[in-house]
Amino acid sequence: MMNDMTKIKHHLTEPLLMGYAAGTLPEAFNLVVATHISMCDDCRAALAGYEAVGGEVMMDTAPVDVAEDALAATLALIESGKFADKPARVRTKNSVFPGPLQDYVDGDIDSLKWRKVGGGVSQLVLKTSKDASVRLLRIPAGTAVPDHGHRGTELTLVLQGAFTDSEDRFGAGDVEVANEDLHHTPVAEEGLDCICLAATDAPLRFNGLVPRIAQRFIGI
Amino acid sequence: MLTETSTLRKADALPVPSTYDGVKALPKRDARTSKVNTELTTKRMAWVVQVYAVRDNQDRAAFAELFGYFAPRVKSFLMKSGASPDLAEECTQEVMATLWNKAHMFDPTKASVSTWIFTIARNRKIDILRKQRRPEPEDLPWGPEAEPDQADAIGLQQETEQLGQALATLPDEQRKLIERAYFGELTHSQIAAETGLPLGTIKSRIRLALDRLRHVMK
């Protein structure tokens, strides 16, 4: 748990929190939401509210009869031990990668197999369901990510360092939610390399010719 | 079956935490009984007691009570989320088995039993219907309270009851949009295509509904 994360300024949006609570988001977005919430008590509390709404929606539905032997079958299932609690995977404290992300990456910043994507920027694509994609980005301090627009929604969560774009400054714990209207050129601040977790439900669209060609090969 | 009186008696008999002497006194919520249906809050506290009975005594009668009320609602939620009746039946039994196995994780100062069971059902939906991995936030470092503060627990049950009542009194069009968003049967764009309403209108109606719920909760 990071205790110096009290200054988070950019939070998750209502549709994201509601979608996570309802279980309707792509896995890649769920990963960004769960990672941000691990760093942000405000959004954790807000999520609890959306989950409470979900509970009341469920309570409000017309009940559907269960099988006659459902209770007996459930007790048998419990006795079988098939649904016994599995021990959770051990997570490292004070990593740059909060718990949910540790389940997706094997190692720490310097031991990961980063792939260069040009301009000094490296990425590591994480394996998730195909309805959206998510990657770690490593942007060297002082470097700009090529100007790009978006077809769908792009979530960028800062894990270390900070970047600034036309919208604002985004530091550790901040999440930028960008849609089709935003063309931006994020620039990493001096100091630590900027490490971000970025998810999108459509391919990014780079404006310069070279990045766009590169895009076909590296699959940004 | 528990009778109404025995339910009440059980709720009254909620064990007073041994740390209830103020050693780690948490801030108490104001009693807001004026706005809340106390009978329904009592029902919610009775569920809490039943979960405790499952946790502490593997109490099958208490489990049967919870099962009788919640299993048909879990099944309904799963079917509305796109599960066939057979799959929904199977998942419902798994959800209720998970309730038994995770009863020690339940904290009535953080969630009502209805909220907690919903999250278990939601998780099962992602596992089985959507077949995705399910990233979960880190637990808070202080973990669940060993002995949750009873006043906090009652306060949270009251708030959730208020929320449920507020949801039921939303204008129809707003409530239906909220429901559909939670069932995930349609994306916002699909709802827009089906109802002929622009996407912006759908989103602002959902926002309006949520604002209304928040207002009632204040």
CSV table of C-alpha atoms in Angstrom, one decimal:
chain,number,residue,atom,x,y,z
A,1,MET,CA,0.0,0.0,0.0
A,2,MET,CA,1.4,3.4,-0.9
A,3,ASN,CA,0.9,5.9,1.8
A,4,ASP,CA,2.2,8.9,-0.1
A,5,MET,CA,-0.7,8.7,-2.6
A,6,THR,CA,-2.8,11.3,-0.8
A,7,LYS,CA,-2.6,13.8,-3.7
A,8,ILE,CA,-4.4,11.9,-6.4
A,9,LYS,CA,-6.2,14.5,-8.5
A,10,HIS,CA,-7.6,12.6,-11.4
A,11,HIS,CA,-10.0,9.9,-10.6
A,12,LEU,CA,-12.0,7.2,-12.3
A,13,THR,CA,-15.2,8.3,-14.0
A,14,GLU,CA,-18.7,7.2,-13.1
A,15,PRO,CA,-19.2,4.8,-16.1
A,16,LEU,CA,-16.0,3.1,-15.2
A,17,LEU,CA,-16.8,2.6,-11.5
A,18,MET,CA,-20.3,1.5,-12.4
A,19,GLY,CA,-19.1,-0.8,-15.1
A,20,TYR,CA,-16.6,-2.4,-12.7
A,21,ALA,CA,-19.3,-2.8,-10.0
A,22,ALA,CA,-21.6,-4.4,-12.6
A,23,GLY,CA,-19.0,-6.6,-14.0
A,24,THR,CA,-19.5,-5.4,-17.6
A,25,LEU,CA,-16.1,-3.9,-18.5
A,26,PRO,CA,-13.4,-5.5,-20.6
A,27,GLU,CA,-10.7,-7.2,-18.5
A,28,ALA,CA,-8.1,-4.6,-19.6
A,29,PHE,CA,-10.3,-1.8,-18.1
A,30,ASN,CA,-11.0,-3.9,-15.0
A,31,LEU,CA,-7.3,-4.1,-14.4
A,32,VAL,CA,-6.8,-0.3,-14.6
A,33,VAL,CA,-9.8,0.2,-12.3
A,34,ALA,CA,-8.6,-2.3,-9.7
A,35,THR,CA,-5.1,-0.9,-9.8
A,36,HIS,CA,-6.2,2.7,-9.4
A,37,ILE,CA,-8.5,1.6,-6.5
A,38,SER,CA,-5.5,0.0,-4.8
A,39,MET,CA,-3.9,3.4,-4.8
A,40,CYS,CA,-7.0,5.6,-4.2
A,41,ASP,CA,-9.3,5.4,-1.1
A,42,ASP,CA,-11.8,7.9,-2.6
A,43,CYS,CA,-12.5,5.7,-5.6
A,44,ARG,CA,-12.5,2.6,-3.3
A,45,ALA,CA,-15.3,4.2,-1.3
A,46,ALA,CA,-17.2,5.3,-4.5
A,47,LEU,CA,-17.0,1.8,-5.8
A,48,ALA,CA,-18.6,0.4,-2.6
A,49,GLY,CA,-21.5,2.8,-3.4
A,50,TYR,CA,-21.9,1.5,-6.9
A,51,GLU,CA,-21.8,-2.1,-5.6
A,52,ALA,CA,-24.5,-1.3,-3.1
A,53,VAL,CA,-26.6,0.0,-6.0
A,54,GLY,CA,-26.0,-3.3,-7.8
A,55,GLY,CA,-27.1,-5.2,-4.7
A,56,GLU,CA,-30.3,-3.3,-4.6
A,57,VAL,CA,-30.9,-3.7,-8.3
A,58,MET,CA,-30.5,-7.5,-7.8
A,59,MET,CA,-32.9,-7.4,-4.8
A,60,ASP,CA,-35.5,-5.6,-6.9
A,61,THR,CA,-35.6,-8.2,-9.7
A,62,ALA,CA,-38.5,-10.6,-9.8
A,63,PRO,CA,-37.2,-13.8,-8.0
A,64,VAL,CA,-36.8,-16.9,-10.2
A,65,ASP,CA,-37.5,-20.3,-8.7
A,66,VAL,CA,-34.4,-22.4,-8.0
A,67,ALA,CA,-34.4,-26.2,-8.5
A,68,GLU,CA,-36.3,-28.1,-5.8
A,69,ASP,CA,-33.2,-29.8,-4.6
A,70,ALA,CA,-31.1,-26.6,-4.9
A,71,LEU,CA,-30.4,-26.2,-1.2
A,72,ALA,CA,-29.4,-29.8,-0.8
A,73,ALA,CA,-27.2,-29.6,-3.9
A,74,THR,CA,-25.5,-26.5,-2.6
A,75,LEU,CA,-24.8,-28.1,0.8
A,76,ALA,CA,-23.4,-31.1,-1.0
A,77,LEU,CA,-21.2,-28.7,-3.0
A,78,ILE,CA,-20.0,-27.1,0.2
A,79,GLU,CA,-19.2,-30.5,1.7
A,80,SER,CA,-17.3,-31.5,-1.4
A,81,GLY,CA,-14.8,-28.8,-0.6
A,82,LYS,CA,-14.7,-27.8,-4.3
A,83,PHE,CA,-15.5,-24.3,-3.4
A,84,ALA,CA,-13.1,-24.0,-0.4
A,85,ASP,CA,-11.2,-20.7,-0.2
A,86,LYS,CA,-8.0,-20.9,-2.2
A,87,PRO,CA,-5.0,-19.1,-0.7
A,88,ALA,CA,-4.5,-15.8,-2.5
A,89,ARG,CA,-1.3,-15.3,-4.4
A,90,VAL,CA,1.4,-13.6,-2.3
A,91,ARG,CA,1.8,-10.0,-3.3
A,92,THR,CA,4.8,-7.8,-2.7
A,93,LYS,CA,4.3,-4.6,-0.6
A,94,ASN,CA,5.7,-1.3,-1.8
A,95,SER,CA,6.2,-2.4,-5.4
A,96,VAL,CA,5.6,0.2,-8.1
A,97,PHE,CA,3.1,-2.4,-9.3
A,98,PRO,CA,0.0,-2.6,-7.0
A,99,GLY,CA,-1.4,-6.0,-6.1
A,100,PRO,CA,-3.7,-6.5,-9.1
A,101,LEU,CA,-1.0,-5.7,-11.5
A,102,GLN,CA,1.5,-8.1,-9.9
A,103,ASP,CA,-0.9,-10.9,-10.9
A,104,TYR,CA,-0.3,-9.9,-14.6
A,105,VAL,CA,3.5,-9.1,-14.6
A,106,ASP,CA,6.2,-11.4,-13.7
A,107,GLY,CA,8.9,-9.3,-12.1
A,108,ASP,CA,9.7,-5.7,-11.4
A,109,ILE,CA,10.5,-2.7,-13.6
A,110,ASP,CA,14.0,-3.6,-14.4
A,111,SER,CA,13.5,-7.3,-14.9
A,112,LEU,CA,10.6,-7.1,-17.4
A,113,LYS,CA,11.0,-7.8,-21.1
A,114,TRP,CA,10.3,-4.3,-22.4
A,115,ARG,CA,10.0,-3.8,-26.1
A,116,LYS,CA,11.1,-0.5,-27.7
A,117,VAL,CA,8.4,1.3,-29.6
A,118,GLY,CA,10.4,4.3,-30.7
A,119,GLY,CA,11.5,7.6,-29.3
A,120,GLY,CA,13.0,5.9,-26.3
A,121,VAL,CA,9.5,4.7,-25.2
A,122,SER,CA,9.1,1.0,-24.3
A,123,GLN,CA,6.1,-1.1,-23.7
A,124,LEU,CA,5.0,-4.5,-22.4
A,125,VAL,CA,1.6,-5.7,-23.6
A,126,LEU,CA,-0.2,-7.7,-20.9
A,127,LYS,CA,-2.4,-10.7,-21.7
A,128,THR,CA,-6.1,-10.1,-21.3
A,129,SER,CA,-9.4,-10.8,-23.0
A,130,LYS,CA,-9.5,-9.5,-26.6
A,131,ASP,CA,-12.2,-6.9,-26.2
A,132,ALA,CA,-9.6,-4.3,-25.1
A,133,SER,CA,-5.9,-4.2,-24.6
A,134,VAL,CA,-3.6,-3.1,-21.8
A,135,ARG,CA,0.1,-2.4,-21.7
A,136,LEU,CA,2.7,-1.0,-19.4
A,137,LEU,CA,4.5,2.1,-20.9
A,138,ARG,CA,7.9,3.2,-19.8
A,139,ILE,CA,8.6,6.8,-20.9
A,140,PRO,CA,12.1,8.1,-20.1
A,141,ALA,CA,12.1,11.2,-18.0
A,142,GLY,CA,11.8,14.3,-20.3
A,143,THR,CA,10.6,12.3,-23.3
A,144,ALA,CA,7.4,12.9,-25.3
A,145,VAL,CA,5.1,10.1,-26.5
A,146,PRO,CA,4.2,10.8,-30.2
A,147,ASP,CA,1.0,12.8,-30.7
A,148,HIS,CA,-1.9,10.5,-31.0
A,149,GLY,CA,-5.7,10.5,-31.0
A,150,HIS,CA,-8.1,7.7,-30.0
A,151,ARG,CA,-10.9,5.9,-31.7
A,152,GLY,CA,-12.3,4.5,-28.5
A,153,THR,CA,-11.6,5.1,-24.8
A,154,GLU,CA,-8.0,5.2,-23.5
A,155,LEU,CA,-7.2,5.0,-19.8
A,156,THR,CA,-3.8,5.9,-18.7
A,157,LEU,CA,-2.9,5.3,-15.0
A,158,VAL,CA,0.5,6.7,-13.8
A,159,LEU,CA,2.4,4.3,-11.5
A,160,GLN,CA,5.6,6.2,-11.2
A,161,GLY,CA,6.9,9.6,-12.3
A,162,ALA,CA,4.5,12.0,-14.0
A,163,PHE,CA,3.5,13.3,-17.4
A,164,THR,CA,1.9,16.5,-18.6
A,165,ASP,CA,-0.2,17.0,-21.7
A,166,SER,CA,-2.6,19.6,-23.0
A,167,GLU,CA,-5.1,18.6,-20.2
A,168,ASP,CA,-3.1,18.7,-17.1
A,169,ARG,CA,-0.3,17.1,-15.0
A,170,PHE,CA,-0.7,13.5,-14.1
A,171,GLY,CA,1.3,12.1,-11.2
A,172,ALA,CA,1.4,8.7,-9.5
A,173,GLY,CA,-2.1,7.4,-8.9
A,174,ASP,CA,-3.7,9.8,-11.4
A,175,VAL,CA,-5.7,8.3,-14.2
A,176,GLU,CA,-6.4,10.1,-17.5
A,177,VAL,CA,-9.6,9.1,-19.3
A,178,ALA,CA,-9.3,10.1,-23.0
A,179,ASN,CA,-11.9,9.7,-25.7
A,180,GLU,CA,-12.1,10.4,-29.4
A,181,ASP,CA,-11.9,14.2,-28.8
A,182,LEU,CA,-8.5,14.2,-27.2
A,183,HIS,CA,-5.3,14.5,-29.2
A,184,HIS,CA,-2.4,14.7,-26.9
A,185,THR,CA,1.3,14.6,-26.6
A,186,PRO,CA,2.1,13.4,-23.1
A,187,VAL,CA,5.6,14.5,-22.0
A,188,ALA,CA,7.3,12.7,-19.1
A,189,GLU,CA,8.6,14.9,-16.3
A,190,GLU,CA,12.2,15.1,-15.4
A,191,GLY,CA,13.2,12.8,-12.6
A,192,LEU,CA,12.1,9.2,-12.6
A,193,ASP,CA,11.1,7.4,-15.7
A,194,CYS,CA,7.3,7.6,-16.1
A,195,ILE,CA,5.7,4.2,-15.8
A,196,CYS,CA,2.0,4.0,-16.9
A,197,LEU,CA,-0.6,1.4,-17.3
A,198,ALA,CA,-2.6,2.2,-20.4
A,199,ALA,CA,-5.7,0.4,-21.6
A,200,THR,CA,-7.7,1.0,-24.8
A,201,ASP,CA,-10.7,-0.6,-26.5
A,202,ALA,CA,-9.5,0.5,-30.0
A,203,PRO,CA,-6.0,0.9,-31.5
A,204,LEU,CA,-4.4,4.3,-30.9
A,205,ARG,CA,-4.1,6.6,-33.9
A,206,PHE,CA,-0.7,8.3,-34.3
A,207,ASN,CA,-0.6,11.5,-36.3
A,208,GLY,CA,3.0,11.5,-37.6
A,209,LEU,CA,3.7,9.2,-40.5
A,210,VAL,CA,6.5,7.2,-39.0
A,211,PRO,CA,4.7,6.2,-35.8
A,212,ARG,CA,1.7,5.2,-37.9
A,213,ILE,CA,3.8,2.8,-40.0
A,214,ALA,CA,5.5,1.6,-36.8
A,215,GLN,CA,2.1,1.0,-35.4
A,216,ARG,CA,1.4,-1.7,-38.0
A,217,PHE,CA,4.5,-3.6,-36.9
A,218,ILE,CA,4.4,-3.2,-33.2
A,219,GLY,CA,0.7,-3.3,-32.7
A,220,ILE,CA,0.2,-0.3,-30.4
B,1,MET,CA,-38.3,-21.1,9.5
B,2,LEU,CA,-37.6,-18.3,11.9
B,3,THR,CA,-40.7,-16.5,13.0
B,4,GLU,CA,-40.9,-12.8,12.9
B,5,THR,CA,-40.3,-12.5,16.7
B,6,SER,CA,-37.4,-14.9,16.8
B,7,THR,CA,-35.8,-12.9,13.9
B,8,LEU,CA,-36.2,-9.8,16.0
B,9,ARG,CA,-34.8,-11.4,19.1
B,10,LYS,CA,-31.8,-12.7,17.1
B,11,ALA,CA,-31.1,-9.3,15.7
B,12,ASP,CA,-31.3,-7.8,19.2
B,13,ALA,CA,-28.9,-10.4,20.4
B,14,LEU,CA,-26.2,-9.4,17.9
B,15,PRO,CA,-23.1,-10.0,19.9
B,16,VAL,CA,-21.8,-6.8,21.4
B,17,PRO,CA,-18.1,-6.7,20.3
B,18,SER,CA,-15.7,-7.3,23.2
B,19,THR,CA,-13.9,-4.1,22.2
B,20,TYR,CA,-17.0,-2.1,22.5
B,21,ASP,CA,-15.6,-0.3,25.6
B,22,GLY,CA,-14.2,2.5,23.5
B,23,VAL,CA,-10.6,1.2,23.3
B,24,LYS,CA,-10.7,1.5,19.5
B,25,ALA,CA,-13.9,3.5,19.3
B,26,LEU,CA,-14.7,4.3,15.7
B,27,PRO,CA,-16.7,7.4,14.9
B,28,LYS,CA,-20.3,6.6,15.4
B,29,ARG,CA,-22.9,7.4,12.8
B,30,ASP,CA,-25.9,9.5,13.8
B,31,ALA,CA,-29.0,7.6,14.4
B,32,ARG,CA,-31.1,8.4,11.3
B,33,THR,CA,-34.1,6.4,12.2
B,34,SER,CA,-36.5,9.1,11.3
B,35,LYS,CA,-35.9,8.6,7.6
B,36,VAL,CA,-35.5,4.9,7.7
B,37,ASN,CA,-37.9,2.0,7.8
B,38,THR,CA,-36.7,0.4,11.0
B,39,GLU,CA,-38.5,-2.9,10.3
B,40,LEU,CA,-36.6,-3.3,7.1
B,41,THR,CA,-33.3,-2.4,8.7
B,42,THR,CA,-34.1,-5.1,11.3
B,43,LYS,CA,-34.5,-7.5,8.4
B,44,ARG,CA,-31.0,-6.5,7.1
B,45,MET,CA,-29.5,-6.9,10.6
B,46,ALA,CA,-31.2,-10.4,10.8
B,47,TRP,CA,-29.3,-11.3,7.6
B,48,VAL,CA,-26.1,-10.2,9.2
B,49,VAL,CA,-26.8,-12.4,12.2
B,50,GLN,CA,-27.5,-15.3,9.9
B,51,VAL,CA,-24.1,-14.8,8.1
B,52,TYR,CA,-22.5,-14.8,11.5
B,53,ALA,CA,-24.3,-18.0,12.4
B,54,VAL,CA,-22.9,-19.6,9.3
B,55,ARG,CA,-19.5,-18.3,10.0
B,56,ASP,CA,-19.3,-19.3,13.7
B,57,ASN,CA,-21.5,-22.4,13.9
B,58,GLN,CA,-21.9,-23.7,10.3
B,59,ASP,CA,-25.6,-23.1,11.1
B,60,ARG,CA,-27.6,-24.8,8.3
B,61,ALA,CA,-30.9,-23.3,9.4
B,62,ALA,CA,-29.5,-19.8,9.1
B,63,PHE,CA,-28.0,-20.8,5.7
B,64,ALA,CA,-31.3,-22.1,4.6
B,65,GLU,CA,-32.9,-18.8,5.5
B,66,LEU,CA,-30.4,-16.8,3.4
B,67,PHE,CA,-30.6,-19.3,0.6
B,68,GLY,CA,-34.4,-19.1,0.5
B,69,TYR,CA,-34.3,-15.3,0.1
B,70,PHE,CA,-31.2,-14.7,-2.0
B,71,ALA,CA,-30.8,-17.7,-4.3
B,72,PRO,CA,-33.9,-16.8,-6.4
B,73,ARG,CA,-32.7,-13.2,-6.7
B,74,VAL,CA,-29.2,-14.3,-7.7
B,75,LYS,CA,-30.6,-16.6,-10.3
B,76,SER,CA,-32.8,-13.8,-11.6
B,77,PHE,CA,-29.8,-11.5,-11.9
B,78,LEU,CA,-27.7,-14.1,-13.7
B,79,MET,CA,-30.5,-14.9,-16.2
B,80,LYS,CA,-31.0,-11.2,-16.9
B,81,SER,CA,-27.2,-11.0,-17.4
B,82,GLY,CA,-27.5,-13.6,-20.2
B,83,ALA,CA,-27.2,-17.0,-18.5
B,84,SER,CA,-29.4,-19.8,-19.6
B,85,PRO,CA,-31.7,-21.1,-16.8
B,86,ASP,CA,-29.5,-24.2,-16.4
B,87,LEU,CA,-26.3,-22.2,-16.2
B,88,ALA,CA,-27.9,-19.7,-13.9
B,89,GLU,CA,-29.1,-22.5,-11.6
B,90,GLU,CA,-25.6,-24.0,-11.4
B,91,CYS,CA,-23.9,-20.6,-10.8
B,92,THR,CA,-26.5,-19.7,-8.2
B,93,GLN,CA,-25.6,-22.8,-6.2
B,94,GLU,CA,-21.9,-21.9,-6.6
B,95,VAL,CA,-22.5,-18.3,-5.4
B,96,MET,CA,-24.3,-19.6,-2.3
B,97,ALA,CA,-21.6,-22.1,-1.6
B,98,THR,CA,-19.1,-19.2,-1.8
B,99,LEU,CA,-21.2,-17.3,0.7
B,100,TRP,CA,-20.7,-20.2,3.1
B,101,ASN,CA,-17.0,-20.5,2.5
B,102,LYS,CA,-16.3,-16.8,2.7
B,103,ALA,CA,-18.5,-15.9,5.6
B,104,HIS,CA,-15.5,-15.0,7.6
B,105,MET,CA,-14.7,-12.2,5.1
B,106,PHE,CA,-18.0,-10.5,5.5
B,107,ASP,CA,-17.9,-7.2,7.3
B,108,PRO,CA,-21.3,-5.5,8.0
B,109,THR,CA,-19.6,-2.1,8.5
B,110,LYS,CA,-18.5,-2.2,4.8
B,111,ALA,CA,-21.4,-3.9,3.1
B,112,SER,CA,-25.0,-5.0,3.5
B,113,VAL,CA,-25.5,-8.8,3.0
B,114,SER,CA,-27.4,-7.9,-0.3
B,115,THR,CA,-24.3,-5.9,-1.5
B,116,TRP,CA,-21.9,-8.7,-0.5
B,117,ILE,CA,-23.9,-11.4,-2.3
B,118,PHE,CA,-24.3,-9.2,-5.3
B,119,THR,CA,-20.5,-8.9,-5.6
B,120,ILE,CA,-20.1,-12.7,-5.3
B,121,ALA,CA,-22.7,-13.2,-8.1
B,122,ARG,CA,-21.0,-10.5,-10.2
B,123,ASN,CA,-17.7,-12.2,-9.8
B,124,ARG,CA,-19.2,-15.6,-10.8
B,125,LYS,CA,-20.7,-13.9,-13.8
B,126,ILE,CA,-17.3,-12.7,-14.9
B,127,ASP,CA,-15.7,-16.1,-14.3
B,128,ILE,CA,-18.3,-18.2,-16.0
B,129,LEU,CA,-20.3,-16.1,-18.4
B,130,ARG,CA,-17.6,-13.8,-19.6
B,131,LYS,CA,-14.7,-16.2,-19.0
B,132,GLN,CA,-12.3,-13.4,-18.0
B,133,ARG,CA,-9.7,-13.1,-15.3
B,134,ARG,CA,-10.9,-10.8,-12.6
B,135,PRO,CA,-8.4,-8.2,-11.3
B,136,GLU,CA,-9.3,-7.3,-7.7
B,137,PRO,CA,-8.1,-4.3,-5.7
B,138,GLU,CA,-5.6,-4.8,-2.9
B,139,ASP,CA,-7.2,-5.3,0.4
B,140,LEU,CA,-6.9,-2.4,2.8
B,141,PRO,CA,-3.8,-2.8,4.9
B,142,TRP,CA,-5.8,-2.9,8.2
B,143,GLY,CA,-8.0,-5.7,6.9
B,144,PRO,CA,-11.4,-6.6,8.1
B,145,GLU,CA,-12.2,-5.5,11.7
B,146,ALA,CA,-12.0,-8.5,14.0
B,147,GLU,CA,-15.0,-7.2,15.8
B,148,PRO,CA,-16.9,-4.7,13.7
B,149,ASP,CA,-18.5,-1.8,15.5
B,150,GLN,CA,-22.2,-2.5,15.9
B,151,ALA,CA,-23.3,1.1,15.5
B,152,ASP,CA,-21.4,1.3,12.3
B,153,ALA,CA,-22.9,-1.9,11.1
B,154,ILE,CA,-26.4,-0.7,11.8
B,155,GLY,CA,-25.7,2.6,10.2
B,156,LEU,CA,-24.5,0.9,7.0
B,157,GLN,CA,-27.5,-1.4,6.9
B,158,GLN,CA,-29.8,1.6,7.3
B,159,GLU,CA,-28.1,3.5,4.5
B,160,THR,CA,-28.3,0.5,2.1
B,161,GLU,CA,-32.0,0.2,3.0
B,162,GLN,CA,-32.5,3.9,2.1
B,163,LEU,CA,-30.7,3.3,-1.1
B,164,GLY,CA,-32.9,0.4,-2.0
B,165,GLN,CA,-36.0,2.5,-1.3
B,166,ALA,CA,-34.6,5.4,-3.3
B,167,LEU,CA,-34.0,3.1,-6.3
B,168,ALA,CA,-37.6,1.8,-6.1
B,169,THR,CA,-39.0,5.3,-6.3
B,170,LEU,CA,-36.9,6.5,-9.2
B,171,PRO,CA,-38.9,7.5,-12.3
B,172,ASP,CA,-39.4,4.3,-14.4
B,173,GLU,CA,-37.2,5.4,-17.3
B,174,GLN,CA,-34.3,6.2,-15.0
B,175,ARG,CA,-34.6,3.0,-13.0
B,176,LYS,CA,-34.8,0.8,-16.1
B,177,LEU,CA,-31.6,2.3,-17.5
B,178,ILE,CA,-29.8,1.7,-14.2
B,179,GLU,CA,-31.0,-1.9,-14.2
B,180,ARG,CA,-30.0,-2.5,-17.7
B,181,ALA,CA,-26.5,-1.1,-17.1
B,182,TYR,CA,-26.1,-3.5,-14.1
B,183,PHE,CA,-27.4,-6.5,-16.0
B,184,GLY,CA,-25.0,-5.7,-18.8
B,185,GLU,CA,-27.5,-7.0,-21.2
B,186,LEU,CA,-26.8,-4.1,-23.4
B,187,THR,CA,-24.1,-1.5,-23.8
B,188,HIS,CA,-25.0,2.2,-23.7
B,189,SER,CA,-24.7,2.3,-27.4
B,190,GLN,CA,-27.0,-0.7,-27.9
B,191,ILE,CA,-29.6,0.9,-25.6
B,192,ALA,CA,-29.3,4.1,-27.7
B,193,ALA,CA,-29.9,2.1,-30.9
B,194,GLU,CA,-32.9,0.3,-29.4
B,195,THR,CA,-34.6,3.2,-27.7
B,196,GLY,CA,-33.8,5.7,-30.4
B,197,LEU,CA,-32.4,8.0,-27.8
B,198,PRO,CA,-29.1,9.7,-28.4
B,199,LEU,CA,-26.2,8.2,-26.5
B,200,GLY,CA,-25.7,11.5,-24.6
B,201,THR,CA,-29.3,11.3,-23.4
B,202,ILE,CA,-28.8,7.8,-22.1
B,203,LYS,CA,-25.7,8.8,-20.2
B,204,SER,CA,-27.2,11.9,-18.8
B,205,ARG,CA,-30.3,10.0,-17.6
B,206,ILE,CA,-28.1,7.5,-15.8
B,207,ARG,CA,-26.2,10.3,-14.3
B,208,LEU,CA,-29.4,12.0,-13.2
B,209,ALA,CA,-30.6,8.8,-11.6
B,210,LEU,CA,-27.3,8.4,-9.7
B,211,ASP,CA,-27.4,12.0,-8.6
B,212,ARG,CA,-30.9,11.4,-7.3
B,213,LEU,CA,-29.8,8.4,-5.3
B,214,ARG,CA,-26.9,10.4,-3.9
B,215,HIS,CA,-29.3,13.2,-2.9
B,216,VAL,CA,-31.6,10.8,-1.1
B,217,MET,CA,-28.6,9.3,0.8
B,218,LYS,CA,-27.5,12.7,2.1
